[in-house]
Tab-separated table of C-alpha atoms and ligand atoms in Angstrom:
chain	number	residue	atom	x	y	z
Q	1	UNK	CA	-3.553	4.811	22.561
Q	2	UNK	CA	0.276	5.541	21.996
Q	3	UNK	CA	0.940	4.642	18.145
Q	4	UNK	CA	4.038	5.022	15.929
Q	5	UNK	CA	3.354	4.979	12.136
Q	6	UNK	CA	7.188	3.886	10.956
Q	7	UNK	CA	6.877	4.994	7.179
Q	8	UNK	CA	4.569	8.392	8.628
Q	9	UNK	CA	5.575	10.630	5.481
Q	10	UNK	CA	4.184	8.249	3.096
Q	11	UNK	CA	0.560	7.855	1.203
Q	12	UNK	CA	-0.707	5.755	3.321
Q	13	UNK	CA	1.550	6.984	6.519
Q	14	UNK	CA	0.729	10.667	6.265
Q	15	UNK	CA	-3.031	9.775	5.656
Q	16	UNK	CA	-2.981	7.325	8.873
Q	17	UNK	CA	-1.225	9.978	11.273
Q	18	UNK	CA	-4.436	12.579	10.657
Q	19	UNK	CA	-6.750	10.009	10.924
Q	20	UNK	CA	-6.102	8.492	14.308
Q	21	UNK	CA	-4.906	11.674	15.566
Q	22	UNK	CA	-8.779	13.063	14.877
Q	23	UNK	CA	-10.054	9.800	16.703
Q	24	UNK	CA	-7.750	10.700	20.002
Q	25	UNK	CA	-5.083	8.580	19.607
Q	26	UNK	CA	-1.413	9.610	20.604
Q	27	UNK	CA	0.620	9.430	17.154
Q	28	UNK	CA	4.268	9.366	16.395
Q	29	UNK	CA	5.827	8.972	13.296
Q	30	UNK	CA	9.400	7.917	11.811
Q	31	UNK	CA	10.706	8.139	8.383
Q	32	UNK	CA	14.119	8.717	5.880
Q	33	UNK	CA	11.990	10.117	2.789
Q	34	UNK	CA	13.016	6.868	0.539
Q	35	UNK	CA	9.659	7.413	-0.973
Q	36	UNK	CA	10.195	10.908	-2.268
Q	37	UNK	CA	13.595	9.879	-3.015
Q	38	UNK	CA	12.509	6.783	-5.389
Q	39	UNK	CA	9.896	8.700	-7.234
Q	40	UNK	CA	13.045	11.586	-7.670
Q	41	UNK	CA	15.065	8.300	-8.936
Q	42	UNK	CA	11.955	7.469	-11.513
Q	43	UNK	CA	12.533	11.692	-12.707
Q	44	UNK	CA	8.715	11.731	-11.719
Q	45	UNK	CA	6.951	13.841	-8.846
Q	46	UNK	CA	3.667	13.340	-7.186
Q	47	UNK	CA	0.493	14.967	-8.925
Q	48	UNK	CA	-0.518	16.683	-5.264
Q	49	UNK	CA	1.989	18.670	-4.782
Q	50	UNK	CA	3.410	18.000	-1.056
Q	51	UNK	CA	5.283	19.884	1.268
Q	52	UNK	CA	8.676	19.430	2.884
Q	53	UNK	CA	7.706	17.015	6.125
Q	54	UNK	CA	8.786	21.169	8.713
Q	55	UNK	CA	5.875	22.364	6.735
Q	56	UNK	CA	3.841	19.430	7.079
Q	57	UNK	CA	4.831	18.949	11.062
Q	58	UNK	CA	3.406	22.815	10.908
Q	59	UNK	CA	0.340	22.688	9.465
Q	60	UNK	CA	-0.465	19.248	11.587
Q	61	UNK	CA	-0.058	21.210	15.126
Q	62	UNK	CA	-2.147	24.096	13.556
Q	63	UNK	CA	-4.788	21.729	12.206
Q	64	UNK	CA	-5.032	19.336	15.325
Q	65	UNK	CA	-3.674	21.124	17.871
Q	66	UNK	CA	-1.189	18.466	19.097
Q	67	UNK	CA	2.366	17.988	18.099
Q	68	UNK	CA	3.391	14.598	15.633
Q	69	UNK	CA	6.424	13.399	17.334
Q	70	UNK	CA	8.701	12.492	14.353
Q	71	UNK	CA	12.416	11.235	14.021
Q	72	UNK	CA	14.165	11.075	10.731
Q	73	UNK	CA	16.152	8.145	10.350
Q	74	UNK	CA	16.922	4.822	8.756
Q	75	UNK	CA	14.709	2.050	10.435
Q	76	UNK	CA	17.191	-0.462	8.941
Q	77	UNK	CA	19.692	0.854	11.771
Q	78	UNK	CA	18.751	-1.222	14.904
Q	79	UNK	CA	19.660	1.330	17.219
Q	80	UNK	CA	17.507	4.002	15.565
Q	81	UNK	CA	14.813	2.039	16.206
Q	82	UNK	CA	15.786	1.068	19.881
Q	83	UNK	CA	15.715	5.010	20.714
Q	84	UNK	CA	12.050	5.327	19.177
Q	85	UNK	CA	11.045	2.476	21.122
Q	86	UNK	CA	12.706	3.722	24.223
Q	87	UNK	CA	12.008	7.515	23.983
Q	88	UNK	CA	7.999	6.902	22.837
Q	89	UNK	CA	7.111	3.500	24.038
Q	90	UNK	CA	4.089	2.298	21.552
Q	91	UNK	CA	1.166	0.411	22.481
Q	92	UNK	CA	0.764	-0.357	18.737
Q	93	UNK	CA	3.175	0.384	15.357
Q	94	UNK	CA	2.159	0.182	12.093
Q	95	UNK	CA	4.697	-0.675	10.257
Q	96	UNK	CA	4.170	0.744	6.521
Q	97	UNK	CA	7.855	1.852	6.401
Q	98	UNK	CA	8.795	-0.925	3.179
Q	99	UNK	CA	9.567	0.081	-0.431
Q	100	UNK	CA	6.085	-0.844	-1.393
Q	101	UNK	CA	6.531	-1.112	-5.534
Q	102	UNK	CA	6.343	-4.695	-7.568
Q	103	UNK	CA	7.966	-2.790	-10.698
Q	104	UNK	CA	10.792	-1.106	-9.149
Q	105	UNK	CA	11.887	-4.420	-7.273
Q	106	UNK	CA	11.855	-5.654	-11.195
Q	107	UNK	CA	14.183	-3.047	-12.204
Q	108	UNK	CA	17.772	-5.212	-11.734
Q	109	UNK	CA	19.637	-7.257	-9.326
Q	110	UNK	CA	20.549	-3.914	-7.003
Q	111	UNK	CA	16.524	-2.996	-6.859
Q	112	UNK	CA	15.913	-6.455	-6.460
Q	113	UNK	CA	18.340	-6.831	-2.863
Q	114	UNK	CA	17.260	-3.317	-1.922
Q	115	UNK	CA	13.699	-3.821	-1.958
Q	116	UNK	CA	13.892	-6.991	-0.041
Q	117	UNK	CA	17.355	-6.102	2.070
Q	118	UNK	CA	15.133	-3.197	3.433
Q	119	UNK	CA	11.542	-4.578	3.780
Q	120	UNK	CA	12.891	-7.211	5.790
Q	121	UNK	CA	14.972	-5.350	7.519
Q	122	UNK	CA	12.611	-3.250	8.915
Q	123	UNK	CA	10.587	-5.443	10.131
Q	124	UNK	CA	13.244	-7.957	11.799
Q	125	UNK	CA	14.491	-4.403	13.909
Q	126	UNK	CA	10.838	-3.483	15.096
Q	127	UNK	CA	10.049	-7.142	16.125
Q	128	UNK	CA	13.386	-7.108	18.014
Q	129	UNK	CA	12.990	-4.134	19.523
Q	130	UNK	CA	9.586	-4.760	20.549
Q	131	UNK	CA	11.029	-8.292	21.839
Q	132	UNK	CA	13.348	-6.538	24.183
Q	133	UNK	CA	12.186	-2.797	24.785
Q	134	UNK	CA	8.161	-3.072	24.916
Q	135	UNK	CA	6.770	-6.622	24.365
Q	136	UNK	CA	3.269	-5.765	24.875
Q	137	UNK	CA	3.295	-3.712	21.755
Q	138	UNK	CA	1.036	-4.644	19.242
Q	139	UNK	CA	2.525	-4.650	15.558
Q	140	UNK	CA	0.179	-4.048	12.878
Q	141	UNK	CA	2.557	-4.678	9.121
Q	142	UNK	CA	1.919	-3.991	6.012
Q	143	UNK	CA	1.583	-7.034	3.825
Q	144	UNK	CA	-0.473	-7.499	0.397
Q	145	UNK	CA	-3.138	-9.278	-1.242
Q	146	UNK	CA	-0.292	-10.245	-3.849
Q	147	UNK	CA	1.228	-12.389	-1.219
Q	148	UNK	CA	-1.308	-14.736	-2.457
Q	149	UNK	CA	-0.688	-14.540	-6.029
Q	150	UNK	CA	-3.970	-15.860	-7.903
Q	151	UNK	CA	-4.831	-19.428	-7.324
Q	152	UNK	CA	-7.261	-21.640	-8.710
Q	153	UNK	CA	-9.132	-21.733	-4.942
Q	154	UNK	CA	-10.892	-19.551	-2.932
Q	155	UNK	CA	-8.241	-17.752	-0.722
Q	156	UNK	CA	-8.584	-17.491	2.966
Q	157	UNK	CA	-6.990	-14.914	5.802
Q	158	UNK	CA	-4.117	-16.250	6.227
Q	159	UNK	CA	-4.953	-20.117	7.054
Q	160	UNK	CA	-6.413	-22.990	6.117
Q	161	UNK	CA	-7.455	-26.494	7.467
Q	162	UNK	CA	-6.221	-29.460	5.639
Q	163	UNK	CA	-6.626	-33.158	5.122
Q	164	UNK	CA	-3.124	-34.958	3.822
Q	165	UNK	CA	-2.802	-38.662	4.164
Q	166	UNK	CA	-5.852	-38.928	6.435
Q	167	UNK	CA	-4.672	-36.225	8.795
Q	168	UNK	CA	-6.010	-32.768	9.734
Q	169	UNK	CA	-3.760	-29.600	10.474
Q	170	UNK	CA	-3.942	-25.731	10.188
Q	171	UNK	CA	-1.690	-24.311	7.835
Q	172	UNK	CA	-0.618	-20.845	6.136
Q	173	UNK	CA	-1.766	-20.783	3.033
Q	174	UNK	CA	0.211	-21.248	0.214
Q	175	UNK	CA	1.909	-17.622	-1.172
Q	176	UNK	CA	2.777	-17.599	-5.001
Q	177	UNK	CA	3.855	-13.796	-5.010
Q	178	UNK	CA	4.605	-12.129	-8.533
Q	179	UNK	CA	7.188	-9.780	-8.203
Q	180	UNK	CA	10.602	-9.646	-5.842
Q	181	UNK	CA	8.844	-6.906	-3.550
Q	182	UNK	CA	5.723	-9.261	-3.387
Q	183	UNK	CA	7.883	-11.839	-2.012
Q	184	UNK	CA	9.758	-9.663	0.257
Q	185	UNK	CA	5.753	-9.147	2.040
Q	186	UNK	CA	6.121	-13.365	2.288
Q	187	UNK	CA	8.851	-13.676	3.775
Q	188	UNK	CA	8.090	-10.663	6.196
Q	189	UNK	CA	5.037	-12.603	6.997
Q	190	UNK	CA	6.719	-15.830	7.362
Q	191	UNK	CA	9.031	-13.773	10.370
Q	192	UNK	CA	6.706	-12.276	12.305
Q	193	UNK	CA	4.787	-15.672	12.615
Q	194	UNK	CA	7.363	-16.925	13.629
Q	195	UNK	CA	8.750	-14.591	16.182
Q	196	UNK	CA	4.738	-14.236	17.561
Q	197	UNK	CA	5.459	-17.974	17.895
Q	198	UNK	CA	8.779	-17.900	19.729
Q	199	UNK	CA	8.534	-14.986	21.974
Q	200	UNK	CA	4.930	-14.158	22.332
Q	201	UNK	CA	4.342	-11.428	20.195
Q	202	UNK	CA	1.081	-10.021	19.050
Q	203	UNK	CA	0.708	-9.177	15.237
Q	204	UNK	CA	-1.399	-8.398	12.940
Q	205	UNK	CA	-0.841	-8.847	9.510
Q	206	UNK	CA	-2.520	-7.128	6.830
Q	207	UNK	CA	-3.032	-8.367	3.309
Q	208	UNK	CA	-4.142	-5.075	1.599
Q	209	UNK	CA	-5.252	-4.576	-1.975
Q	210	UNK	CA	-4.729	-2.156	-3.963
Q	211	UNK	CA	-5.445	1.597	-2.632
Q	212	UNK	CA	-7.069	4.513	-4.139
Q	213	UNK	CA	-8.064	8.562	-3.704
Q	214	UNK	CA	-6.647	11.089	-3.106
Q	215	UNK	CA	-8.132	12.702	0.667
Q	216	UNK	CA	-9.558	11.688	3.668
Q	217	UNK	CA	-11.683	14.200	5.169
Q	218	UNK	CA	-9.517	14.860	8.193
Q	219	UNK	CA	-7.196	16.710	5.786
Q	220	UNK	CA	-9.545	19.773	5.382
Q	221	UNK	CA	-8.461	22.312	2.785
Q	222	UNK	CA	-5.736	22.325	3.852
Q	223	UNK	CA	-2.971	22.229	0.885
Q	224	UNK	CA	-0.001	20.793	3.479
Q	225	UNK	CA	-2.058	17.992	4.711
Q	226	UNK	CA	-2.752	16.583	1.771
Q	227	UNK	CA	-0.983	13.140	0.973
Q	228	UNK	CA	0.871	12.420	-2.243
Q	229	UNK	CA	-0.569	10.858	-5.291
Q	230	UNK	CA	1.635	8.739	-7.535
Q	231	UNK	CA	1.354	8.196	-11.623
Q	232	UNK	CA	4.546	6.786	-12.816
Q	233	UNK	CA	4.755	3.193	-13.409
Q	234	UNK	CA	6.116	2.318	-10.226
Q	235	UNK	CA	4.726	3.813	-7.527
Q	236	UNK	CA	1.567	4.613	-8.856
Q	237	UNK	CA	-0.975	1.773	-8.716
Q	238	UNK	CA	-3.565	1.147	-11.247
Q	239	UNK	CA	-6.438	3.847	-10.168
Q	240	UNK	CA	-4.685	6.946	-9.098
Q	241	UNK	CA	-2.765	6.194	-12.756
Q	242	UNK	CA	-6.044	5.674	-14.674
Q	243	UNK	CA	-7.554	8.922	-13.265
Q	244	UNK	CA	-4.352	11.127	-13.453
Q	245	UNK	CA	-3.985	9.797	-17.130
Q	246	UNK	CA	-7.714	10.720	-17.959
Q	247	UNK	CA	-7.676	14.552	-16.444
Q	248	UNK	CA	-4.593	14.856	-19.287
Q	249	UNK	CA	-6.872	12.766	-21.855
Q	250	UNK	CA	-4.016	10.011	-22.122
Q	251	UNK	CA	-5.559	6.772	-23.002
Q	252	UNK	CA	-5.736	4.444	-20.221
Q	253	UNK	CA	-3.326	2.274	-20.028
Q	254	UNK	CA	-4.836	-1.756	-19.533
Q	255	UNK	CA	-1.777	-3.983	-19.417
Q	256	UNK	CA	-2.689	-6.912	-21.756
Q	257	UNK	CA	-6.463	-7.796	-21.804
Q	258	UNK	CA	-7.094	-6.323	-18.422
Q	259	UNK	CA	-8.696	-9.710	-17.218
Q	260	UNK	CA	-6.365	-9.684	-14.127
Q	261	UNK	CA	-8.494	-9.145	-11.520
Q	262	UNK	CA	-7.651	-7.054	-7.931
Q	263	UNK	CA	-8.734	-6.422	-4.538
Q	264	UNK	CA	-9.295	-2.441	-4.163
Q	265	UNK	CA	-10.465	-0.030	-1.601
Q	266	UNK	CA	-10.516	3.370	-1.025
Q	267	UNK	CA	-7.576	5.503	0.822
Q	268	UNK	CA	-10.531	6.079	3.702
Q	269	UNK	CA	-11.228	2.500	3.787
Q	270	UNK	CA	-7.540	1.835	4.470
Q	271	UNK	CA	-7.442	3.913	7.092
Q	272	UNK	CA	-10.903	2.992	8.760
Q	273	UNK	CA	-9.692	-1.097	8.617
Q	274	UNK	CA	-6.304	-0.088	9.695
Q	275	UNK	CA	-7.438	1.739	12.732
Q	276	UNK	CA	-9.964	-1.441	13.587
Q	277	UNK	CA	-7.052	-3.260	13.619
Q	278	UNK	CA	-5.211	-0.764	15.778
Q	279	UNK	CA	-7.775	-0.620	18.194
Q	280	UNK	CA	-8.484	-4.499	18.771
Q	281	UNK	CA	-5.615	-6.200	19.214
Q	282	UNK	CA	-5.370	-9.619	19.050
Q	283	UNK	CA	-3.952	-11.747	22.391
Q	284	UNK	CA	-0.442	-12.096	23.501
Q	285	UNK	CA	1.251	-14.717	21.079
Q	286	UNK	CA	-1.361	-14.653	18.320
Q	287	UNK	CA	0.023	-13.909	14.793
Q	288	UNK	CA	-3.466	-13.013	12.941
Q	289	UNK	CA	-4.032	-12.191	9.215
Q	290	UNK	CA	-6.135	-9.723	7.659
Q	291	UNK	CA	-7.433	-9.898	4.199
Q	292	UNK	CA	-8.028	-6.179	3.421
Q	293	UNK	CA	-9.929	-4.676	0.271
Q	294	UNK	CA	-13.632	-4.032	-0.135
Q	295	UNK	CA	-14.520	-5.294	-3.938
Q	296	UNK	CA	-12.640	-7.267	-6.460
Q	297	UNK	CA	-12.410	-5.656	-10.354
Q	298	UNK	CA	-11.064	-6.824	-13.351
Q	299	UNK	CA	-8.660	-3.884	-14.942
Q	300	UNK	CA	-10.624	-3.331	-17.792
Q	301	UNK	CA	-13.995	-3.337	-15.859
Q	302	UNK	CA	-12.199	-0.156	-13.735
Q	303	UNK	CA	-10.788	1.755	-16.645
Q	304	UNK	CA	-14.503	1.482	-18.241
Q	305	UNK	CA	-15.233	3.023	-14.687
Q	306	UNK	CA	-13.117	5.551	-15.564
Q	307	UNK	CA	-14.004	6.345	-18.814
Q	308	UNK	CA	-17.707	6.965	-17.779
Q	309	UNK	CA	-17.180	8.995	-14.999
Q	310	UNK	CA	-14.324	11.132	-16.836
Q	311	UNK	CA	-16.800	11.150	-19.866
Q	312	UNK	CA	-19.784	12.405	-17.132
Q	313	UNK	CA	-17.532	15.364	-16.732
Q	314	UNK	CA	-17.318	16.216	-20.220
Q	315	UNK	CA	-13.867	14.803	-20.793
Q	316	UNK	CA	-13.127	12.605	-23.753
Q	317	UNK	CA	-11.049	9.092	-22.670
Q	318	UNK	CA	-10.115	6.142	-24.268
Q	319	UNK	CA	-9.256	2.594	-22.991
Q	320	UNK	CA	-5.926	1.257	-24.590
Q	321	UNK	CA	-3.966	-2.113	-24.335
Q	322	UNK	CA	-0.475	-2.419	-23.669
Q	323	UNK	CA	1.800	-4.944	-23.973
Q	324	UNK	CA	1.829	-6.076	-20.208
Q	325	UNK	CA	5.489	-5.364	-19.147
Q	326	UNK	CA	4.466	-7.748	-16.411
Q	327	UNK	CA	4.417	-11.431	-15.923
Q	328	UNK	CA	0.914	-12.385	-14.886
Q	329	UNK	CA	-2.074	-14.351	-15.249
Q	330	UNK	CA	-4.215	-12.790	-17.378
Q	331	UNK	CA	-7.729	-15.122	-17.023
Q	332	UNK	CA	-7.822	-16.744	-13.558
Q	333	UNK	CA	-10.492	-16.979	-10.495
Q	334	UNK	CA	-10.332	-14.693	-7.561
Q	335	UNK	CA	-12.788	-15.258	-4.868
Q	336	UNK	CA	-10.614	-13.521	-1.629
Q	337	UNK	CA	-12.728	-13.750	1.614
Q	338	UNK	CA	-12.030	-10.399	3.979
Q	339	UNK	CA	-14.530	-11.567	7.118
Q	340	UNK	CA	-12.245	-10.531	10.103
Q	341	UNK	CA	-12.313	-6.751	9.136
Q	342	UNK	CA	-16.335	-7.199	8.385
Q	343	UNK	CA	-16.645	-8.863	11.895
Q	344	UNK	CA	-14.809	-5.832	13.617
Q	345	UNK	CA	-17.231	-3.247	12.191
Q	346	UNK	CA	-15.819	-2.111	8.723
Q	347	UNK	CA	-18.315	-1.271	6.296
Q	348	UNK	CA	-16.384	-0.872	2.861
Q	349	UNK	CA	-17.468	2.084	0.270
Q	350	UNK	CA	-18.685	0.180	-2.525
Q	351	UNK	CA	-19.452	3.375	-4.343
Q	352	UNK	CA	-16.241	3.323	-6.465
Q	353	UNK	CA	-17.619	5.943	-8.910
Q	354	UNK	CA	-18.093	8.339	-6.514
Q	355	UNK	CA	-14.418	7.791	-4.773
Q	356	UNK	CA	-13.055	8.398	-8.781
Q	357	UNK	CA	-15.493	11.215	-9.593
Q	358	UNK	CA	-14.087	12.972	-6.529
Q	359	UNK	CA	-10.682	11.891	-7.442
Q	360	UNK	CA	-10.853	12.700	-11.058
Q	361	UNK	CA	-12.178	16.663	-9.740
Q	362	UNK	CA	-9.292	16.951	-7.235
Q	363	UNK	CA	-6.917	16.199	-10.014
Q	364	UNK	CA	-8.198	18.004	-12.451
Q	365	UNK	CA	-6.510	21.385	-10.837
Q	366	UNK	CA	-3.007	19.308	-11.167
Q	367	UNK	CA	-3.146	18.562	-14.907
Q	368	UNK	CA	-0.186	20.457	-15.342
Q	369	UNK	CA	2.395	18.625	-13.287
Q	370	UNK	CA	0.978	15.279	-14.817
Q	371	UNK	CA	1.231	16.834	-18.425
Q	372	UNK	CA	4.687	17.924	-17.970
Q	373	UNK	CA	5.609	14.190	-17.074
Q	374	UNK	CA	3.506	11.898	-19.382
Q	375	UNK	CA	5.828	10.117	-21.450
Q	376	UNK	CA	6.284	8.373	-17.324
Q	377	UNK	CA	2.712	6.858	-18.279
Q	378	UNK	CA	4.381	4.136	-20.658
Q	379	UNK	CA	5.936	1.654	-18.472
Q	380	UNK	CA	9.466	0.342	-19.599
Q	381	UNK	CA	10.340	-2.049	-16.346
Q	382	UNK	CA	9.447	-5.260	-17.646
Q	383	UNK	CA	9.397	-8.743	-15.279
Q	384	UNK	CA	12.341	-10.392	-17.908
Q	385	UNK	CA	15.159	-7.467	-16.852
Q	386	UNK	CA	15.050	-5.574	-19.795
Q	387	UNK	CA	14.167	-1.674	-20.193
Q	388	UNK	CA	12.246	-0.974	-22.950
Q	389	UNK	CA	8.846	1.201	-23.613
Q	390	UNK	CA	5.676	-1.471	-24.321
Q	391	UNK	CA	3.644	-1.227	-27.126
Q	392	UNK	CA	-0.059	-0.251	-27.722
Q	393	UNK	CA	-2.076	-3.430	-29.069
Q	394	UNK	CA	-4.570	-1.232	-30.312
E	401	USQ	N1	-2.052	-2.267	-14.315
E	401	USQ	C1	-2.522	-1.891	-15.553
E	401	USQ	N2	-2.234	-0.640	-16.001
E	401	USQ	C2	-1.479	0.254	-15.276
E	401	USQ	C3	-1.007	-0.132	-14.016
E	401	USQ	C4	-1.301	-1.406	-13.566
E	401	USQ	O1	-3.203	-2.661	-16.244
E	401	USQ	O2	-1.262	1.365	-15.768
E	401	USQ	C5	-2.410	-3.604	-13.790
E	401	USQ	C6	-1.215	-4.468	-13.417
E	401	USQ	O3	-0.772	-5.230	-14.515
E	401	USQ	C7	-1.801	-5.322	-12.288
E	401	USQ	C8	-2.851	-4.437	-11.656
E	401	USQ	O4	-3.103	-3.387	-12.585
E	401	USQ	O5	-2.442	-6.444	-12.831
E	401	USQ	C9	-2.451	-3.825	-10.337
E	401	USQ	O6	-1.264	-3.105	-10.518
E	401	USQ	P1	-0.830	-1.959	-9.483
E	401	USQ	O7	0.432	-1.340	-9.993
E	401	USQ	O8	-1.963	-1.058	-9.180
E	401	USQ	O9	-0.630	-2.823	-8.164
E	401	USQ	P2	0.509	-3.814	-7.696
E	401	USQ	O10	1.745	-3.750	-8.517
E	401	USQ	O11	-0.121	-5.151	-7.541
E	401	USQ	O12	0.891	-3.221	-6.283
E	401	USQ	C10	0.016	-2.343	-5.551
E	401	USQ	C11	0.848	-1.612	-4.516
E	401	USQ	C12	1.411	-2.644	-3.575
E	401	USQ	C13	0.317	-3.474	-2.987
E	401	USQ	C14	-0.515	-4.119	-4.072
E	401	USQ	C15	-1.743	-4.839	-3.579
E	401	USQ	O13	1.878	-0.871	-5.147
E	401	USQ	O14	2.153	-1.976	-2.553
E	401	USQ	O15	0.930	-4.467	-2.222
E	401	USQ	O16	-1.001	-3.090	-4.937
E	401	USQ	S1	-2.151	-6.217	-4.593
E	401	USQ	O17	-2.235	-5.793	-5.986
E	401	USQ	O18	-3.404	-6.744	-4.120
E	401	USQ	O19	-1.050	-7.155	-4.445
C-alpha cells in the first residue's frame, strides 16, 4: 500500500515510516522540522541523540533497502500539499504532522493561535486535497484520548446512542478537552466528520493515549534510526520524563496527588494499532473513531512503576509532588472502552515494566545530555498564563 506519514521526522512519524516499510508497504514522508525547532525554542534537546533527516534518509535506504520519498515543506501551504498528493498519490496518510503539546499551547496568546492555526490547518489542506486530487485516500489523523477530557461516564469510540425527550439518536460524544492544543484535536475531529459527511471521505480518527519507549525493533542498532525521546515539560509526556529523570536520580516529578488517571501504550503498540488501522480501512463516507491505549494508570501508580524498576537496577529514586502547573481533575473515574482496535487483531503489551526496564537501560547511556539540561525537569508553563517554576509539596 502507498502511504504518506505527513509529520515523518517526528517520534511517532519516524517510528511509523520503519515500521510499515518492514511490513511491505510503500512509505513517503513530509515534514518542516517544527518539532526539532520547538524543543530548540524550549533550550532543550532530545535524550537520543538524532540525526539531521540526509543522515537519517541514509541510513533508511541502507537499512531497508528502499528509498523514503520525503519533501520538506510547510503542510499549512495548500499547494505544498497538492504537489505531494499529485507527485505520490496515497492510498492512505497519516496525518501526525500537528504541534502535539497541551503545555506549549498554554504558553500565551501567540502559542495558543499557533498551535491551533496549524493543527487545523493541516488537516483542512489534506482533506481538501484528498477531496479534489485522490478521493479514495484513506486518512488516518491523529487525535487524543484528551479530546474526551474525564467525565463522570464510561467513554465510548467516538459515539453514543441517546434517549432525549423520548427520542433515540446517535451522537458524538461530548469532548471537554483541557488544554488549547487538546481542543485544537476537537475541532479537527469535528472537520473531518464533517467533510466524510459532505463529500464522502473515509477517515479514521484516532484517540491515542499517552505514548511511551524509546525503540521499535525495526530500528536495529542502528544509532540514525533511532527516534527522538523528549524530557522537557512540553514535549515530553509523563513516562519518557519519569524514566529520563530517574537514570539522573531526579525525583519524579507527580503533578499534584498523581490521582489523574491516563490511557498509555507503548511506542510499538502505537505503531502495531496504527498500521491495523492503515490496513483496514473503513468504507467510502464513514468517519470512524478509534479509542487507542492499552491500560489506564493513575500517575502516581506509574512513577511507583518507576521507582521499582529503576530501584531493580540498583538506582536510588524518589517520588515527589509538585504543584500541578496544570488545571485538572485530580480524583475522577476513567473507564475508556478501546474494542475496535481489539476487534482488528491488536493485542496490547500489558507488561509495562518490561517496556520501562528496557527504556530506563537505553537511557541510561544518555545521562549526560539529560544532566546537562535538568533544571528543564521543573515545569514553569502553568494553565493561568503565568511563567513561574512550581513548587515541591514534599
Ligand atoms: N504529569 C505529571 N508529571 C510530569 C508530566 C506529566 O504528573 O512530569 C501528568 C500531567 O499532569 C497529566 C499526565 O501526567 O495528568 C499526562 O501528561 P503528559 O504530559 O504525559 O500528557 P498530555 O499533556 O496529556 O499529552 C500527551 C501528548 C499528547 C497526547 C496526550 C494523550 O503530548 O500529544 O494527545 O498525551 S492524552 O493524555 O490521553 O490526552
Amino acid at each position: 500500500m502507498k502511504i504518506l506519514i505527513a509529520g515523518v521526522d517526528g517520534y511517532l512519524g519516524w517510528s511509523l515510516a520503519q515500521y510499515l516499510t518492514a511490513r511491505g508497504h510503500e512509505v513517503a514522508g513530509a515534514d518542516i522540522f517544527f518539532r526539532r525547532q520547538w524543543v530548540e525554542e524550549l533550550n532543550s534537546w532530545s535524550a537520543v541523540p538524532i540525526a539531521p533527516i540526509e543522515e537519517r534518509l541514509q541510513a533508511f535506504k541502507e537499512h531497508f533497502g528502499t528509498k523514503l520519498h520525503f519533501w520538506q515543506g510547510d503542510l499549512r501551504d495548500y499547494a505544498f500539499v497538492e504537489q505531494i498528493l499529485r507527485e505520490f498519490q496515497p492510498e492512505a496518510i497519516v496525518h501526525l504532522g500537528e504541534c502535539p503539546s497541551a503545555p506549549y499551547s498554554m504558553i500565551d496568546v501567540s502559542h495558543a493561535v499557533f498551535v491551533q492555526t496549524n493543527n487545523i490547518t493541516t488537516t483542512f489542506n489534506l482533506l481538501f486535497g484528498i477531496r479534489d486530487i485522490c478521493p479514495q485516500t484513506h486518512l488516518v489523523k491523529l487525535g487524543t484520548m484528551g479530546e474526551y477530557g474525564t467525565p463522570n461516564t464510561d467513554i465510548p469510540e467516538g459515539f453514543f446512542e441517546i434517549e432525549y425527550n423520548g427520542r433515540l439518536d446517535r451522537f458524538p460524544f461530548p469532548r471537554q478537552a483541557g488544554s488549547w492544543y487538546h481542543w485544537s484535536k476537537v475541532h479537527g475531529s469535528n472537520n473531518i466528520m464533517f467533510a466524510c459527511k459532505i463529500w464522502n471521505l473515509r477517515a479514521t480518527d484516532i484517540m491515542q493515549g499517552v505514548v511511551f519507549g524509546t525503540r521499535i525493533d525495526e530500528m536495529g542498532d542502528d544509532q540514525r534510526l533511532l527516534t527522538r525521546l523528549d524530557f522537557d515539560q512540553a514535549f515530553g509526556t509523563v513516562i519518557n520524563r519519569f524514566c529520563c529523570q530517574a537514570v539522573i536520580g531526579h525525583p519524579l516529578t507527580v503533578y499534584g496527588q498523581g490521582s489523574q488517571k491516563r490511557g498509555f501504550l507503548t511506542l510499538k503498540d502505537s505503531m502495531h494499532c496504527l498500521t491495523l488501522a492503515v490496513e483496514n480501512p473503513p468504507d467510502v463516507g464513514e468517519y470512524r473513531v478509534f479509542n487507542q491505549f492499552a491500560n489506564v494508570f493513575s500517575i502516581t501508580e506509574l512513577a511507583l512503576k518507576v521507582q521499582r524498576i529503576a530501584q531493580n537496577l540498583g538506582w536510588d529514586v524518589k517520588v515527589c509532588h509538585l504543584e500541578n502547573p496544570r488545571h485538572e481533575l485530580n480524583e475522577h473515574y476513567y473507564n475508556p472502552t478501546h474494542q475496535h482496535l481489539l476487534d482488528l487483531g491488536y493485542c496490547p503489551t500489558h507488561d509495562v515494566e518490561a517496556e520501562i526496564s528496557i527504556m530506563l537501560q537505553d537511557l541510561w547511556k544518555y545521562r549526560d545530555r539529560i544532566r546537562a539540561n535538568k533544571e528543564i525537569l521543573i515545569p514553569e508553563f502553568r494553565w493561568n498564563g503565568t511563567k513561574k517554576k512550581v513548587k515541591f509539596l514534599d
